[in-house]
Amino acid sequence: MINQRFNLEDYSLPIIISQEARDIATQFALRHQKGGKREQVYLNTLAVWGVNCYLEWMQIATELQTSDSWNPIIQLCANVADLQITGVGRLECRPVREGQQMVSIPPEVQIDRIGYVVVRIFDTLKTAEILGFIPTINQEILPLEQLQPIEELLVHLNSPQGTEFKTPVRLSLWLIDEWTGLWQSVSQQPALGLRSSSRGDEDFIQGAKLIDLKMQLGSQSVVLWVALTPEIEGQIAVRVRLYPVPQDRYLPPNVQLILLSETGEILSEVQSRLQDNYIQLPRFRGMPEEQFRITVCLAEASVTETFIF
């Protein structure tokens, strides 16, 4: 059994932060307004860069450019510091400063992660150290003494548990304005460029998430939009759309938006054509505790989100 009270100083791994890493962090930070967001993005970038270096040393393939932490839109919408590990999933890399004995784990990164690595960034911003690893988290503030040695990350990546997982999105929480993961109210994500398409849309609870298909397709991202309307006898009506990201006027052709049952049966689907500015599934309804899945496909790439009423 791992001793959770190991000495951090004995097990930490020193990292030299290169000028290139600091330049990238500065470039990302300057895209945002002055204040806490700039510092957040800067430190997150250095933490991810440091963990990426370590995994490269260990000959573990990563995809830094496709990670959410390298995406300026997601940087603005959420506090993310993830690193995509090829064929495995997203590893969260959380920074702490000198003297801190606890690390903050934002709610939006407590799902869809294969584990968490904590990186101490020294005040000079030229050196850092990887403090340790923890496979799962269910609290927003984690004492550093609960970390495991970083070597446990390698064991975890080679175990059957080191695979990407999806926690169902509970839609009933949206009705009380509680949001999890990277899903947020449309009103809280102005950077996605979504607007109510009609006055009637204002009566719906609207959530959105940036869907990243870049791992297979180079630079393609789209926005998944879900709107809810409570109805009688506990039913909830659902509308689902797919939009282009703000910098793209239209969706790419041949993107498929698919509704599946809990068992994987295709219930409905729609495909984008040339110059579609959004596509939409037929409206459907569900009862409490029912599940469904939404899949976004383009060529060989696909992303599936699971929902529960």
PDB file of C-alpha atoms in Angstrom:
ATOM      1  CA  MET A   1       0.000   0.000   0.000  1.00  0.00           C
ATOM      2  CA  ILE A   2       1.258   3.490  -0.801  1.00  0.00           C
ATOM      3  CA  ASN A   3       2.144   5.582   2.239  1.00  0.00           C
ATOM      4  CA  GLN A   4       0.178   8.781   1.719  1.00  0.00           C
ATOM      5  CA  ARG A   5       2.440  10.690   4.122  1.00  0.00           C
ATOM      6  CA  PHE A   6       5.634  10.303   2.132  1.00  0.00           C
ATOM      7  CA  ASN A   7       8.109  13.171   2.243  1.00  0.00           C
ATOM      8  CA  LEU A   8       7.441  15.405  -0.759  1.00  0.00           C
ATOM      9  CA  GLU A   9      11.040  16.569  -0.841  1.00  0.00           C
ATOM     10  CA  ASP A  10      12.322  12.973  -1.137  1.00  0.00           C
ATOM     11  CA  TYR A  11      10.057  12.027  -4.026  1.00  0.00           C
ATOM     12  CA  SER A  12       9.662  15.274  -5.972  1.00  0.00           C
ATOM     13  CA  LEU A  13      11.140  15.518  -9.459  1.00  0.00           C
ATOM     14  CA  PRO A  14      12.922  18.816 -10.346  1.00  0.00           C
ATOM     15  CA  ILE A  15      12.187  20.441 -13.708  1.00  0.00           C
ATOM     16  CA  ILE A  16      13.996  23.318 -15.421  1.00  0.00           C
ATOM     17  CA  ILE A  17      11.437  25.602 -17.079  1.00  0.00           C
ATOM     18  CA  SER A  18      12.842  26.606 -20.433  1.00  0.00           C
ATOM     19  CA  GLN A  19      12.561  30.053 -22.007  1.00  0.00           C
ATOM     20  CA  GLU A  20      10.416  28.461 -24.712  1.00  0.00           C
ATOM     21  CA  ALA A  21       7.926  27.270 -22.085  1.00  0.00           C
ATOM     22  CA  ARG A  22       7.776  30.713 -20.475  1.00  0.00           C
ATOM     23  CA  ASP A  23       7.249  32.329 -23.885  1.00  0.00           C
ATOM     24  CA  ILE A  24       4.339  29.989 -24.650  1.00  0.00           C
ATOM     25  CA  ALA A  25       2.817  30.669 -21.223  1.00  0.00           C
ATOM     26  CA  THR A  26       3.149  34.421 -21.759  1.00  0.00           C
ATOM     27  CA  GLN A  27       1.599  34.184 -25.218  1.00  0.00           C
ATOM     28  CA  PHE A  28      -1.405  32.289 -23.834  1.00  0.00           C
ATOM     29  CA  ALA A  29      -1.791  34.610 -20.830  1.00  0.00           C
ATOM     30  CA  LEU A  30      -1.767  37.797 -22.912  1.00  0.00           C
ATOM     31  CA  ARG A  31      -4.814  36.588 -24.835  1.00  0.00           C
ATOM     32  CA  HIS A  32      -6.886  37.227 -21.727  1.00  0.00           C
ATOM     33  CA  GLN A  33      -7.751  40.353 -19.782  1.00  0.00           C
ATOM     34  CA  LYS A  34      -5.509  41.467 -16.944  1.00  0.00           C
ATOM     35  CA  GLY A  35      -6.025  39.890 -13.556  1.00  0.00           C
ATOM     36  CA  GLY A  36      -6.449  36.413 -12.156  1.00  0.00           C
ATOM     37  CA  LYS A  37      -7.202  34.706 -15.472  1.00  0.00           C
ATOM     38  CA  ARG A  38      -3.793  35.683 -16.884  1.00  0.00           C
ATOM     39  CA  GLU A  39      -1.946  34.230 -13.888  1.00  0.00           C
ATOM     40  CA  GLN A  40      -4.149  31.121 -13.946  1.00  0.00           C
ATOM     41  CA  VAL A  41      -3.438  30.428 -17.619  1.00  0.00           C
ATOM     42  CA  TYR A  42       0.290  31.169 -17.202  1.00  0.00           C
ATOM     43  CA  LEU A  43       0.756  28.743 -14.298  1.00  0.00           C
ATOM     44  CA  ASN A  44      -1.462  26.061 -15.830  1.00  0.00           C
ATOM     45  CA  THR A  45       0.616  26.198 -19.015  1.00  0.00           C
ATOM     46  CA  LEU A  46       3.889  25.763 -17.123  1.00  0.00           C
ATOM     47  CA  ALA A  47       2.468  22.831 -15.141  1.00  0.00           C
ATOM     48  CA  VAL A  48       1.268  21.048 -18.277  1.00  0.00           C
ATOM     49  CA  TRP A  49       4.559  21.739 -20.046  1.00  0.00           C
ATOM     50  CA  GLY A  50       6.524  20.258 -17.119  1.00  0.00           C
ATOM     51  CA  VAL A  51       4.473  17.058 -16.998  1.00  0.00           C
ATOM     52  CA  ASN A  52       4.732  16.737 -20.769  1.00  0.00           C
ATOM     53  CA  CYS A  53       8.531  16.869 -20.486  1.00  0.00           C
ATOM     54  CA  TYR A  54       8.506  14.144 -17.841  1.00  0.00           C
ATOM     55  CA  LEU A  55       6.315  11.840 -19.931  1.00  0.00           C
ATOM     56  CA  GLU A  56       8.517  12.425 -22.972  1.00  0.00           C
ATOM     57  CA  TRP A  57      11.501  11.332 -20.874  1.00  0.00           C
ATOM     58  CA  MET A  58       9.554   8.202 -19.946  1.00  0.00           C
ATOM     59  CA  GLN A  59       8.796   7.640 -23.672  1.00  0.00           C
ATOM     60  CA  ILE A  60       5.046   8.006 -23.147  1.00  0.00           C
ATOM     61  CA  ALA A  61       3.342   9.553 -26.165  1.00  0.00           C
ATOM     62  CA  THR A  62       1.369  12.748 -25.561  1.00  0.00           C
ATOM     63  CA  GLU A  63      -0.623  15.168 -27.707  1.00  0.00           C
ATOM     64  CA  LEU A  64       0.091  18.568 -26.205  1.00  0.00           C
ATOM     65  CA  GLN A  65      -1.429  20.593 -29.046  1.00  0.00           C
ATOM     66  CA  THR A  66      -4.818  18.811 -28.811  1.00  0.00           C
ATOM     67  CA  SER A  67      -5.154  19.260 -25.046  1.00  0.00           C
ATOM     68  CA  ASP A  68      -7.888  21.607 -23.811  1.00  0.00           C
ATOM     69  CA  SER A  69      -5.256  23.588 -21.883  1.00  0.00           C
ATOM     70  CA  TRP A  70      -3.689  24.617 -25.217  1.00  0.00           C
ATOM     71  CA  ASN A  71      -7.025  25.888 -26.598  1.00  0.00           C
ATOM     72  CA  PRO A  72      -7.600  29.645 -26.031  1.00  0.00           C
ATOM     73  CA  ILE A  73     -11.399  29.318 -26.060  1.00  0.00           C
ATOM     74  CA  ILE A  74     -11.432  26.616 -23.385  1.00  0.00           C
ATOM     75  CA  GLN A  75      -8.802  28.532 -21.389  1.00  0.00           C
ATOM     76  CA  LEU A  76     -11.271  31.411 -21.184  1.00  0.00           C
ATOM     77  CA  CYS A  77     -14.289  29.259 -20.337  1.00  0.00           C
ATOM     78  CA  ALA A  78     -12.731  26.955 -17.734  1.00  0.00           C
ATOM     79  CA  ASN A  79      -9.770  26.473 -15.405  1.00  0.00           C
ATOM     80  CA  VAL A  80      -8.159  23.519 -17.208  1.00  0.00           C
ATOM     81  CA  ALA A  81      -4.607  22.156 -17.143  1.00  0.00           C
ATOM     82  CA  ASP A  82      -4.998  18.861 -18.970  1.00  0.00           C
ATOM     83  CA  LEU A  83      -2.517  16.874 -21.043  1.00  0.00           C
ATOM     84  CA  GLN A  84      -3.821  14.380 -23.613  1.00  0.00           C
ATOM     85  CA  ILE A  85      -1.992  11.035 -23.384  1.00  0.00           C
ATOM     86  CA  THR A  86      -2.194   9.150 -26.665  1.00  0.00           C
ATOM     87  CA  GLY A  87      -4.691   6.320 -26.571  1.00  0.00           C
ATOM     88  CA  VAL A  88      -5.365   6.731 -22.849  1.00  0.00           C
ATOM     89  CA  GLY A  89      -7.096   9.993 -21.910  1.00  0.00           C
ATOM     90  CA  ARG A  90      -6.605  13.351 -20.224  1.00  0.00           C
ATOM     91  CA  LEU A  91      -4.234  13.810 -17.308  1.00  0.00           C
ATOM     92  CA  GLU A  92      -4.820  16.949 -15.212  1.00  0.00           C
ATOM     93  CA  CYS A  93      -1.651  18.879 -14.225  1.00  0.00           C
ATOM     94  CA  ARG A  94      -2.389  21.275 -11.365  1.00  0.00           C
ATOM     95  CA  PRO A  95       0.097  23.992 -10.328  1.00  0.00           C
ATOM     96  CA  VAL A  96       0.881  25.172  -6.806  1.00  0.00           C
ATOM     97  CA  ARG A  97       3.173  28.014  -5.697  1.00  0.00           C
ATOM     98  CA  GLU A  98       5.977  27.986  -3.134  1.00  0.00           C
ATOM     99  CA  GLY A  99       4.731  27.546   0.422  1.00  0.00           C
ATOM    100  CA  GLN A 100       1.313  26.170  -0.519  1.00  0.00           C
ATOM    101  CA  GLN A 101       0.346  22.943   1.246  1.00  0.00           C
ATOM    102  CA  MET A 102      -2.896  22.345  -0.656  1.00  0.00           C
ATOM    103  CA  VAL A 103      -3.911  22.309  -4.307  1.00  0.00           C
ATOM    104  CA  SER A 104      -7.195  23.449  -5.827  1.00  0.00           C
ATOM    105  CA  ILE A 105      -8.994  20.985  -8.107  1.00  0.00           C
ATOM    106  CA  PRO A 106     -11.772  22.923  -9.915  1.00  0.00           C
ATOM    107  CA  PRO A 107     -15.115  21.119 -10.301  1.00  0.00           C
ATOM    108  CA  GLU A 108     -14.887  21.223 -14.107  1.00  0.00           C
ATOM    109  CA  VAL A 109     -11.835  18.927 -14.087  1.00  0.00           C
ATOM    110  CA  GLN A 110     -13.122  16.402 -11.553  1.00  0.00           C
ATOM    111  CA  ILE A 111     -14.580  14.256 -14.355  1.00  0.00           C
ATOM    112  CA  ASP A 112     -13.204  12.909 -17.622  1.00  0.00           C
ATOM    113  CA  ARG A 113      -9.664  12.616 -16.197  1.00  0.00           C
ATOM    114  CA  ILE A 114      -7.417   9.571 -15.840  1.00  0.00           C
ATOM    115  CA  GLY A 115      -5.557  11.142 -12.907  1.00  0.00           C
ATOM    116  CA  TYR A 116      -4.015  14.276 -11.409  1.00  0.00           C
ATOM    117  CA  VAL A 117      -0.385  15.407 -11.144  1.00  0.00           C
ATOM    118  CA  VAL A 118       0.631  18.359  -8.960  1.00  0.00           C
ATOM    119  CA  VAL A 119       3.510  20.639 -10.007  1.00  0.00           C
ATOM    120  CA  ARG A 120       5.111  23.248  -7.729  1.00  0.00           C
ATOM    121  CA  ILE A 121       6.131  26.388  -9.637  1.00  0.00           C
ATOM    122  CA  PHE A 122       8.895  28.314  -7.876  1.00  0.00           C
ATOM    123  CA  ASP A 123       8.690  32.089  -7.602  1.00  0.00           C
ATOM    124  CA  THR A 124      11.508  32.616 -10.116  1.00  0.00           C
ATOM    125  CA  LEU A 125       9.300  30.916 -12.736  1.00  0.00           C
ATOM    126  CA  LYS A 126      12.459  29.205 -13.995  1.00  0.00           C
ATOM    127  CA  THR A 127      12.254  25.978 -12.007  1.00  0.00           C
ATOM    128  CA  ALA A 128       9.518  23.621 -10.898  1.00  0.00           C
ATOM    129  CA  GLU A 129       9.121  20.210  -9.333  1.00  0.00           C
ATOM    130  CA  ILE A 130       6.616  17.448  -9.909  1.00  0.00           C
ATOM    131  CA  LEU A 131       5.326  16.640  -6.440  1.00  0.00           C
ATOM    132  CA  GLY A 132       3.157  13.586  -6.960  1.00  0.00           C
ATOM    133  CA  PHE A 133       0.103  11.908  -8.397  1.00  0.00           C
ATOM    134  CA  ILE A 134      -3.395  10.867  -7.363  1.00  0.00           C
ATOM    135  CA  PRO A 135      -5.685   8.743  -9.584  1.00  0.00           C
ATOM    136  CA  THR A 136      -9.077  10.123  -8.521  1.00  0.00           C
ATOM    137  CA  ILE A 137     -10.438  13.159  -6.725  1.00  0.00           C
ATOM    138  CA  ASN A 138     -13.771  14.016  -5.114  1.00  0.00           C
ATOM    139  CA  GLN A 139     -12.867  17.238  -3.327  1.00  0.00           C
ATOM    140  CA  GLU A 140     -11.992  20.720  -4.500  1.00  0.00           C
ATOM    141  CA  ILE A 141      -9.100  21.253  -2.050  1.00  0.00           C
ATOM    142  CA  LEU A 142      -6.516  18.466  -1.797  1.00  0.00           C
ATOM    143  CA  PRO A 143      -3.764  18.446   0.877  1.00  0.00           C
ATOM    144  CA  LEU A 144      -0.422  17.735  -0.768  1.00  0.00           C
ATOM    145  CA  GLU A 145       0.312  15.047   1.825  1.00  0.00           C
ATOM    146  CA  GLN A 146      -2.336  12.859   0.151  1.00  0.00           C
ATOM    147  CA  LEU A 147      -0.332  12.622  -3.073  1.00  0.00           C
ATOM    148  CA  GLN A 148       1.375   9.406  -4.148  1.00  0.00           C
ATOM    149  CA  PRO A 149       4.917   9.342  -5.612  1.00  0.00           C
ATOM    150  CA  ILE A 150       5.003  10.297  -9.289  1.00  0.00           C
ATOM    151  CA  GLU A 151       6.196   6.777 -10.153  1.00  0.00           C
ATOM    152  CA  GLU A 152       2.681   5.578  -9.345  1.00  0.00           C
ATOM    153  CA  LEU A 153       1.514   7.441 -12.438  1.00  0.00           C
ATOM    154  CA  LEU A 154       3.513   5.051 -14.625  1.00  0.00           C
ATOM    155  CA  VAL A 155       1.955   2.065 -12.847  1.00  0.00           C
ATOM    156  CA  HIS A 156      -1.488   3.605 -13.307  1.00  0.00           C
ATOM    157  CA  LEU A 157      -0.956   4.219 -17.045  1.00  0.00           C
ATOM    158  CA  ASN A 158       0.005   0.570 -17.555  1.00  0.00           C
ATOM    159  CA  SER A 159      -2.988  -0.787 -15.620  1.00  0.00           C
ATOM    160  CA  PRO A 160      -6.463  -1.555 -17.017  1.00  0.00           C
ATOM    161  CA  GLN A 161      -7.746   1.460 -15.062  1.00  0.00           C
ATOM    162  CA  GLY A 162      -5.643   3.835 -17.155  1.00  0.00           C
ATOM    163  CA  THR A 163      -8.345   4.407 -19.763  1.00  0.00           C
ATOM    164  CA  GLU A 164     -10.510   7.383 -20.530  1.00  0.00           C
ATOM    165  CA  PHE A 165     -13.914   7.334 -18.840  1.00  0.00           C
ATOM    166  CA  LYS A 166     -17.109   9.326 -19.169  1.00  0.00           C
ATOM    167  CA  THR A 167     -19.330  10.305 -16.262  1.00  0.00           C
ATOM    168  CA  PRO A 168     -22.955  10.919 -17.335  1.00  0.00           C
ATOM    169  CA  VAL A 169     -24.023  14.564 -17.349  1.00  0.00           C
ATOM    170  CA  ARG A 170     -26.980  14.876 -14.938  1.00  0.00           C
ATOM    171  CA  LEU A 171     -29.410  17.254 -16.616  1.00  0.00           C
ATOM    172  CA  SER A 172     -31.605  17.707 -13.530  1.00  0.00           C
ATOM    173  CA  LEU A 173     -28.742  19.726 -12.001  1.00  0.00           C
ATOM    174  CA  TRP A 174     -28.976  22.233 -14.843  1.00  0.00           C
ATOM    175  CA  LEU A 175     -32.530  23.021 -13.732  1.00  0.00           C
ATOM    176  CA  ILE A 176     -31.122  24.376 -10.441  1.00  0.00           C
ATOM    177  CA  ASP A 177     -28.195  26.121 -12.177  1.00  0.00           C
ATOM    178  CA  GLU A 178     -25.543  23.580 -11.146  1.00  0.00           C
ATOM    179  CA  TRP A 179     -23.014  22.698 -13.839  1.00  0.00           C
ATOM    180  CA  THR A 180     -20.293  20.049 -13.926  1.00  0.00           C
ATOM    181  CA  GLY A 181     -17.225  19.433 -16.034  1.00  0.00           C
ATOM    182  CA  LEU A 182     -16.790  21.643 -19.080  1.00  0.00           C
ATOM    183  CA  TRP A 183     -20.550  22.045 -19.522  1.00  0.00           C
ATOM    184  CA  GLN A 184     -21.657  25.573 -18.670  1.00  0.00           C
ATOM    185  CA  SER A 185     -24.689  27.777 -19.145  1.00  0.00           C
ATOM    186  CA  VAL A 186     -24.609  29.553 -22.513  1.00  0.00           C
ATOM    187  CA  SER A 187     -24.830  32.872 -20.655  1.00  0.00           C
ATOM    188  CA  GLN A 188     -21.557  32.015 -18.876  1.00  0.00           C
ATOM    189  CA  GLN A 189     -19.667  31.265 -22.100  1.00  0.00           C
ATOM    190  CA  PRO A 190     -19.706  34.427 -24.248  1.00  0.00           C
ATOM    191  CA  ALA A 191     -16.481  33.303 -25.920  1.00  0.00           C
ATOM    192  CA  LEU A 192     -18.410  30.555 -27.733  1.00  0.00           C
ATOM    193  CA  GLY A 193     -20.395  33.214 -29.559  1.00  0.00           C
ATOM    194  CA  LEU A 194     -23.811  31.596 -28.990  1.00  0.00           C
ATOM    195  CA  ARG A 195     -26.907  33.735 -28.911  1.00  0.00           C
ATOM    196  CA  SER A 196     -30.560  32.860 -28.485  1.00  0.00           C
ATOM    197  CA  SER A 197     -31.894  32.317 -31.982  1.00  0.00           C
ATOM    198  CA  SER A 198     -35.378  33.490 -31.007  1.00  0.00           C
ATOM    199  CA  ARG A 199     -37.146  35.072 -28.082  1.00  0.00           C
ATOM    200  CA  GLY A 200     -38.591  31.658 -27.228  1.00  0.00           C
ATOM    201  CA  ASP A 201     -35.094  30.263 -26.633  1.00  0.00           C
ATOM    202  CA  GLU A 202     -34.794  32.468 -23.563  1.00  0.00           C
ATOM    203  CA  ASP A 203     -37.382  30.237 -21.843  1.00  0.00           C
ATOM    204  CA  PHE A 204     -35.076  27.204 -22.082  1.00  0.00           C
ATOM    205  CA  ILE A 205     -32.119  26.196 -19.922  1.00  0.00           C
ATOM    206  CA  GLN A 206     -29.243  26.222 -22.393  1.00  0.00           C
ATOM    207  CA  GLY A 207     -25.923  24.487 -21.859  1.00  0.00           C
ATOM    208  CA  ALA A 208     -22.936  24.253 -24.195  1.00  0.00           C
ATOM    209  CA  LYS A 209     -19.568  22.549 -24.425  1.00  0.00           C
ATOM    210  CA  LEU A 210     -16.677  22.777 -26.871  1.00  0.00           C
ATOM    211  CA  ILE A 211     -16.191  19.407 -28.582  1.00  0.00           C
ATOM    212  CA  ASP A 212     -12.632  18.737 -29.692  1.00  0.00           C
ATOM    213  CA  LEU A 213     -12.143  16.553 -32.763  1.00  0.00           C
ATOM    214  CA  LYS A 214      -8.590  17.776 -33.309  1.00  0.00           C
ATOM    215  CA  MET A 215      -6.827  14.560 -32.319  1.00  0.00           C
ATOM    216  CA  GLN A 216      -7.830  12.986 -35.604  1.00  0.00           C
ATOM    217  CA  LEU A 217      -8.591  16.004 -37.735  1.00  0.00           C
ATOM    218  CA  GLY A 218      -5.869  18.548 -37.145  1.00  0.00           C
ATOM    219  CA  SER A 219      -7.770  21.640 -36.004  1.00  0.00           C
ATOM    220  CA  GLN A 220     -11.513  20.932 -36.022  1.00  0.00           C
ATOM    221  CA  SER A 221     -13.667  21.922 -33.046  1.00  0.00           C
ATOM    222  CA  VAL A 222     -17.437  22.378 -32.793  1.00  0.00           C
ATOM    223  CA  VAL A 223     -19.868  23.480 -30.077  1.00  0.00           C
ATOM    224  CA  LEU A 224     -22.485  21.068 -28.716  1.00  0.00           C
ATOM    225  CA  TRP A 225     -25.608  22.900 -27.475  1.00  0.00           C
ATOM    226  CA  VAL A 226     -28.339  21.297 -25.343  1.00  0.00           C
ATOM    227  CA  ALA A 227     -31.547  23.049 -24.270  1.00  0.00           C
ATOM    228  CA  LEU A 228     -34.014  21.757 -21.656  1.00  0.00           C
ATOM    229  CA  THR A 229     -37.666  22.528 -20.990  1.00  0.00           C
ATOM    230  CA  PRO A 230     -39.352  21.021 -17.884  1.00  0.00           C
ATOM    231  CA  GLU A 231     -42.808  19.626 -18.665  1.00  0.00           C
ATOM    232  CA  ILE A 232     -45.641  17.989 -16.746  1.00  0.00           C
ATOM    233  CA  GLU A 233     -45.270  14.727 -14.806  1.00  0.00           C
ATOM    234  CA  GLY A 234     -41.507  15.137 -14.483  1.00  0.00           C
ATOM    235  CA  GLN A 235     -40.739  14.960 -18.185  1.00  0.00           C
ATOM    236  CA  ILE A 236     -37.989  17.099 -19.693  1.00  0.00           C
ATOM    237  CA  ALA A 237     -38.008  18.099 -23.350  1.00  0.00           C
ATOM    238  CA  VAL A 238     -34.589  18.309 -25.016  1.00  0.00           C
ATOM    239  CA  ARG A 239     -33.253  20.024 -28.106  1.00  0.00           C
ATOM    240  CA  VAL A 240     -29.707  19.353 -29.324  1.00  0.00           C
ATOM    241  CA  ARG A 241     -27.753  21.440 -31.840  1.00  0.00           C
ATOM    242  CA  LEU A 242     -24.234  21.529 -33.173  1.00  0.00           C
ATOM    243  CA  TYR A 243     -22.651  24.924 -33.961  1.00  0.00           C
ATOM    244  CA  PRO A 244     -19.311  25.956 -35.462  1.00  0.00           C
ATOM    245  CA  VAL A 245     -16.797  27.665 -33.192  1.00  0.00           C
ATOM    246  CA  PRO A 246     -16.842  31.499 -33.429  1.00  0.00           C
ATOM    247  CA  GLN A 247     -13.922  31.712 -35.852  1.00  0.00           C
ATOM    248  CA  ASP A 248     -15.718  29.424 -38.337  1.00  0.00           C
ATOM    249  CA  ARG A 249     -18.816  30.693 -40.103  1.00  0.00           C
ATOM    250  CA  TYR A 250     -20.097  27.234 -41.040  1.00  0.00           C
ATOM    251  CA  LEU A 251     -19.860  23.683 -39.823  1.00  0.00           C
ATOM    252  CA  PRO A 252     -17.609  21.424 -41.889  1.00  0.00           C
ATOM    253  CA  PRO A 253     -19.668  19.300 -44.313  1.00  0.00           C
ATOM    254  CA  ASN A 254     -20.615  15.740 -43.344  1.00  0.00           C
ATOM    255  CA  VAL A 255     -20.510  16.169 -39.576  1.00  0.00           C
ATOM    256  CA  GLN A 256     -23.000  13.731 -38.037  1.00  0.00           C
ATOM    257  CA  LEU A 257     -25.020  14.467 -34.905  1.00  0.00           C
ATOM    258  CA  ILE A 258     -26.530  11.236 -33.556  1.00  0.00           C
ATOM    259  CA  LEU A 259     -28.975  10.466 -30.722  1.00  0.00           C
ATOM    260  CA  LEU A 260     -28.584   6.999 -29.200  1.00  0.00           C
ATOM    261  CA  SER A 261     -30.537   5.139 -26.547  1.00  0.00           C
ATOM    262  CA  GLU A 262     -28.896   3.855 -23.379  1.00  0.00           C
ATOM    263  CA  THR A 263     -28.340   0.513 -25.162  1.00  0.00           C
ATOM    264  CA  GLY A 264     -26.733   2.148 -28.208  1.00  0.00           C
ATOM    265  CA  GLU A 265     -29.706   2.055 -30.596  1.00  0.00           C
ATOM    266  CA  ILE A 266     -29.707   4.985 -33.041  1.00  0.00           C
ATOM    267  CA  LEU A 267     -32.888   6.980 -32.437  1.00  0.00           C
ATOM    268  CA  SER A 268     -32.242   9.875 -34.831  1.00  0.00           C
ATOM    269  CA  GLU A 269     -29.392  11.499 -36.708  1.00  0.00           C
ATOM    270  CA  VAL A 270     -28.653  14.513 -38.862  1.00  0.00           C
ATOM    271  CA  GLN A 271     -25.688  15.426 -41.066  1.00  0.00           C
ATOM    272  CA  SER A 272     -24.318  18.834 -41.998  1.00  0.00           C
ATOM    273  CA  ARG A 273     -24.281  20.036 -45.588  1.00  0.00           C
ATOM    274  CA  LEU A 274     -22.239  22.713 -47.292  1.00  0.00           C
ATOM    275  CA  GLN A 275     -22.630  26.072 -45.484  1.00  0.00           C
ATOM    276  CA  ASP A 276     -24.770  24.894 -42.546  1.00  0.00           C
ATOM    277  CA  ASN A 277     -24.368  27.341 -39.651  1.00  0.00           C
ATOM    278  CA  TYR A 278     -25.854  24.733 -37.303  1.00  0.00           C
ATOM    279  CA  ILE A 279     -27.623  21.365 -37.344  1.00  0.00           C
ATOM    280  CA  GLN A 280     -30.314  20.150 -34.960  1.00  0.00           C
ATOM    281  CA  LEU A 281     -31.800  16.814 -33.877  1.00  0.00           C
ATOM    282  CA  PRO A 282     -35.595  16.418 -33.624  1.00  0.00           C
ATOM    283  CA  ARG A 283     -36.893  17.399 -30.203  1.00  0.00           C
ATOM    284  CA  PHE A 284     -37.296  14.493 -27.755  1.00  0.00           C
ATOM    285  CA  ARG A 285     -38.368  13.886 -24.136  1.00  0.00           C
ATOM    286  CA  GLY A 286     -37.260  11.814 -21.187  1.00  0.00           C
ATOM    287  CA  MET A 287     -38.232  10.866 -17.641  1.00  0.00           C
ATOM    288  CA  PRO A 288     -36.065  11.056 -14.471  1.00  0.00           C
ATOM    289  CA  GLU A 289     -33.149   8.562 -14.451  1.00  0.00           C
ATOM    290  CA  GLU A 290     -33.490   7.772 -18.170  1.00  0.00           C
ATOM    291  CA  GLN A 291     -30.198   7.940 -20.092  1.00  0.00           C
ATOM    292  CA  PHE A 292     -29.272   8.807 -23.650  1.00  0.00           C
ATOM    293  CA  ARG A 293     -26.109   9.489 -25.610  1.00  0.00           C
ATOM    294  CA  ILE A 294     -25.122  12.107 -28.176  1.00  0.00           C
ATOM    295  CA  THR A 295     -22.357  11.298 -30.646  1.00  0.00           C
ATOM    296  CA  VAL A 296     -20.582  13.798 -32.909  1.00  0.00           C
ATOM    297  CA  CYS A 297     -18.775  12.170 -35.864  1.00  0.00           C
ATOM    298  CA  LEU A 298     -16.620  13.454 -38.678  1.00  0.00           C
ATOM    299  CA  ALA A 299     -14.711  10.961 -40.854  1.00  0.00           C
ATOM    300  CA  GLU A 300     -12.819   8.697 -38.434  1.00  0.00           C
ATOM    301  CA  ALA A 301     -13.227  10.993 -35.417  1.00  0.00           C
ATOM    302  CA  SER A 302     -16.074  10.742 -32.925  1.00  0.00           C
ATOM    303  CA  VAL A 303     -16.929  12.043 -29.463  1.00  0.00           C
ATOM    304  CA  THR A 304     -19.775  10.673 -27.343  1.00  0.00           C
ATOM    305  CA  GLU A 305     -21.429  12.349 -24.359  1.00  0.00           C
ATOM    306  CA  THR A 306     -23.726  10.408 -22.009  1.00  0.00           C
ATOM    307  CA  PHE A 307     -26.635  12.191 -20.285  1.00  0.00           C
ATOM    308  CA  ILE A 308     -29.041  11.216 -17.544  1.00  0.00           C
ATOM    309  CA  PHE A 309     -32.323  13.027 -16.839  1.00  0.00           C
TER     310      PHE A 309
END
